[in-house]
Coordinates of C-alpha atoms in Angstrom, one line a residue:
R3 CA 5.0 12.9 -8.0
H4 CA 6.9 15.1 -5.7
P5 CA 6.3 14.0 -2.1
L6 CA 5.2 17.6 -1.0
E7 CA 2.5 17.7 -3.7
T8 CA 1.4 14.2 -2.8
A9 CA 1.3 14.9 0.9
R10 CA -0.9 18.0 0.4
A11 CA -3.3 16.2 -1.9
F12 CA -3.8 13.2 0.3
A13 CA -4.1 15.3 3.5
N14 CA -7.1 16.9 1.7
I15 CA -8.5 13.5 0.8
D16 CA -8.1 12.4 4.4
Q17 CA -10.0 15.5 5.6
L18 CA -12.7 15.0 3.0
S19 CA -13.1 11.3 3.9
G20 CA -13.3 11.9 7.7
G21 CA -9.9 10.4 8.4
R22 CA -10.4 7.2 6.4
L23 CA -7.4 7.5 4.1
I24 CA -5.2 4.4 3.7
F25 CA -2.3 5.2 1.5
G26 CA -0.8 2.6 -0.8
A27 CA 2.6 3.1 -2.4
G28 CA 4.9 1.1 -4.6
V29 CA 8.1 1.6 -6.5
G30 CA 6.6 1.1 -10.0
W31 CA 7.7 -1.3 -12.7
A32 CA 7.5 0.4 -16.1
A33 CA 11.0 1.7 -16.9
E34 CA 9.6 3.7 -19.9
E35 CA 7.4 5.8 -17.6
F36 CA 10.4 6.8 -15.4
E37 CA 12.3 7.7 -18.6
A38 CA 9.4 9.8 -19.9
L39 CA 9.3 11.7 -16.5
G40 CA 13.1 12.1 -16.4
V41 CA 13.4 10.1 -13.2
P42 CA 16.1 7.5 -12.9
Y43 CA 14.5 4.0 -12.8
D44 CA 17.4 2.5 -10.8
T45 CA 16.8 4.8 -7.8
R46 CA 13.1 4.1 -7.4
G47 CA 13.5 2.0 -4.2
A48 CA 15.6 4.6 -2.4
R49 CA 13.3 7.3 -3.6
L50 CA 10.3 5.5 -2.2
N51 CA 12.0 5.0 1.2
E52 CA 12.7 8.7 1.5
W53 CA 9.3 9.6 0.0
I54 CA 7.5 7.7 2.9
E55 CA 9.6 9.6 5.5
I56 CA 8.7 12.9 3.8
L57 CA 5.0 12.1 3.7
R58 CA 4.9 11.4 7.4
S59 CA 6.9 14.5 8.1
C60 CA 4.6 16.6 6.0
W61 CA 1.5 15.2 7.7
T62 CA 2.6 16.7 11.0
G63 CA 2.1 20.1 9.5
R64 CA 5.7 21.2 9.9
P65 CA 7.9 19.0 7.7
E66 CA 11.5 18.7 8.7
P67 CA 14.1 20.3 6.5
R68 CA 16.0 17.9 4.3
Q69 CA 18.9 17.8 1.9
S70 CA 19.4 14.4 0.3
E71 CA 20.4 12.8 -3.0
H72 CA 16.7 12.7 -4.1
Y73 CA 14.8 15.5 -2.3
D74 CA 15.6 18.9 -0.8
L75 CA 13.1 20.6 1.6
P76 CA 13.7 24.0 3.0
G77 CA 13.1 24.7 6.7
G78 CA 10.0 26.6 7.9
L79 CA 7.5 24.9 5.6
L80 CA 3.9 24.6 6.8
M81 CA 1.6 22.0 5.4
F82 CA -2.1 22.3 6.2
P83 CA -4.5 20.7 6.5
T84 CA -3.0 17.9 8.5
P85 CA -4.7 14.5 8.7
A86 CA -6.8 13.8 11.8
A87 CA -4.3 10.9 12.6
P88 CA -1.3 9.7 10.6
P89 CA -2.8 7.7 7.7
P90 CA -1.5 4.2 7.5
I91 CA 0.9 3.6 4.6
L92 CA 0.9 0.2 2.9
V93 CA 3.7 -0.8 0.6
G94 CA 2.5 -2.7 -2.5
G95 CA 4.3 -5.3 -4.5
M96 CA 5.1 -9.0 -4.5
S97 CA 8.9 -8.7 -4.7
K98 CA 11.1 -9.5 -1.7
A99 CA 12.3 -5.9 -1.7
A100 CA 8.7 -4.6 -1.5
V101 CA 7.9 -6.9 1.4
R102 CA 11.1 -6.0 3.3
R103 CA 10.3 -2.3 2.7
A104 CA 6.8 -2.9 4.1
G105 CA 8.2 -4.4 7.2
R106 CA 10.9 -1.8 7.8
L107 CA 9.0 1.4 6.9
A108 CA 5.3 1.0 6.4
D109 CA 2.2 0.1 8.4
G110 CA 1.5 -2.9 6.3
W111 CA 1.8 -4.8 3.0
L112 CA -0.5 -4.7 0.0
A113 CA -0.2 -7.9 -2.0
F114 CA -1.8 -8.9 -5.3
Q115 CA -3.2 -12.3 -6.2
N116 CA -5.4 -13.9 -8.8
A117 CA -8.2 -15.9 -7.1
D118 CA -7.9 -18.7 -9.6
A119 CA -4.2 -19.2 -8.8
V120 CA -3.4 -18.0 -5.3
D121 CA 0.1 -18.9 -4.3
Y122 CA -0.3 -19.5 -0.6
S123 CA 3.3 -20.7 -0.1
T124 CA 4.7 -17.5 -1.6
L125 CA 2.4 -15.4 0.5
E126 CA 3.5 -17.3 3.7
E127 CA 7.1 -16.8 2.7
R128 CA 6.7 -13.1 2.1
L129 CA 4.7 -12.7 5.3
A130 CA 7.6 -14.2 7.3
L131 CA 10.1 -11.9 5.5
M132 CA 8.0 -8.9 6.3
R133 CA 7.7 -9.9 10.0
S134 CA 11.5 -10.5 10.1
A135 CA 12.3 -7.1 8.5
A136 CA 9.9 -5.4 11.0
A137 CA 11.5 -7.2 13.9
D138 CA 14.9 -6.1 12.8
E139 CA 13.7 -2.5 13.1
G140 CA 12.1 -3.1 16.5
R141 CA 8.6 -2.6 15.1
S142 CA 5.5 -4.7 14.5
A143 CA 4.8 -5.9 11.0
G144 CA 1.5 -4.2 10.4
R145 CA -1.4 -5.5 8.5
V146 CA -1.5 -7.6 5.4
V147 CA -4.0 -6.7 2.7
V148 CA -4.5 -8.7 -0.5
R149 CA -6.1 -7.3 -3.7
L150 CA -7.8 -10.4 -5.1
T151 CA -9.0 -10.5 -8.7
G152 CA -10.9 -13.1 -10.6
P153 CA -14.4 -14.6 -10.7
Q154 CA -16.5 -14.3 -7.6
D155 CA -16.7 -18.1 -7.1
S156 CA -12.9 -18.3 -7.1
V157 CA -12.7 -15.4 -4.7
V158 CA -15.1 -17.2 -2.3
R159 CA -13.0 -20.4 -2.5
A160 CA -9.7 -18.4 -1.9
L161 CA -10.8 -16.5 1.3
P162 CA -10.4 -19.3 3.9
G163 CA -6.9 -20.0 2.7
L164 CA -5.9 -16.3 2.8
A165 CA -7.2 -16.2 6.4
R166 CA -5.2 -19.2 7.3
V167 CA -1.9 -17.7 6.1
G168 CA -2.5 -14.5 8.0
V169 CA -4.1 -12.1 5.6
D170 CA -6.0 -9.4 7.6
E171 CA -8.0 -7.8 4.8
V172 CA -9.0 -8.6 1.2
I173 CA -9.9 -6.1 -1.5
I174 CA -12.2 -7.5 -4.1
E175 CA -13.9 -6.2 -7.2
V176 CA -17.7 -6.6 -7.0
D177 CA -19.6 -7.3 -10.2
W178 CA -22.3 -4.7 -9.8
G179 CA -24.2 -6.0 -12.8
S180 CA -24.4 -9.6 -11.5
D181 CA -27.7 -11.2 -10.6
D182 CA -26.4 -11.6 -7.0
G183 CA -25.8 -7.9 -6.5
P184 CA -23.3 -6.4 -4.1
D185 CA -25.2 -7.3 -0.9
R186 CA -25.6 -11.0 -1.7
T187 CA -22.0 -11.1 -2.9
L188 CA -20.7 -9.7 0.4
Q189 CA -22.8 -12.2 2.3
R190 CA -21.3 -15.1 0.3
M191 CA -17.8 -13.8 1.0
R192 CA -18.5 -13.4 4.8
S193 CA -20.1 -16.9 5.1
S194 CA -17.0 -18.5 3.3
I195 CA -14.8 -17.5 6.2
A196 CA -17.2 -17.7 9.1

């Protein structure tokens, strides 16, 4: 998506949600999707770097003019509504490039793990890489969010280890049809890290 279109749509979502938007972005992995859209796959990292800058500029209401290899923005643009506060941007992905990008440009990192096979050593390594990339830019590393998939019992077992390696937040899928129900499931999760 073009960053102007995306910035406008998500500014509206931020307004509708009362300023609760957290924006996740990644480079993508399916080369055939890029080909179908007529966008070069090999430039996806550079495009995302610029895309993040453009989103932040648009969310001020008066995006800076820009002429670059990937995007051109004329001067004098107005983009309203603006978010109540700049929405945090999390860069998703498990590659070293994604983690460095999260440290250099974003407000945090969105990782993915299967609860039955959490790779704590890779998470620790990637966290150190993110912190190093952030420090190189003179910024703090931001928060670490892990989207954890798998059976609820495995999720409960994985939570203490994720907390130990420095994960700030976990996104889980709640089985709304289970006998436990969402409230009991949440209580089990909370008690596992208390």
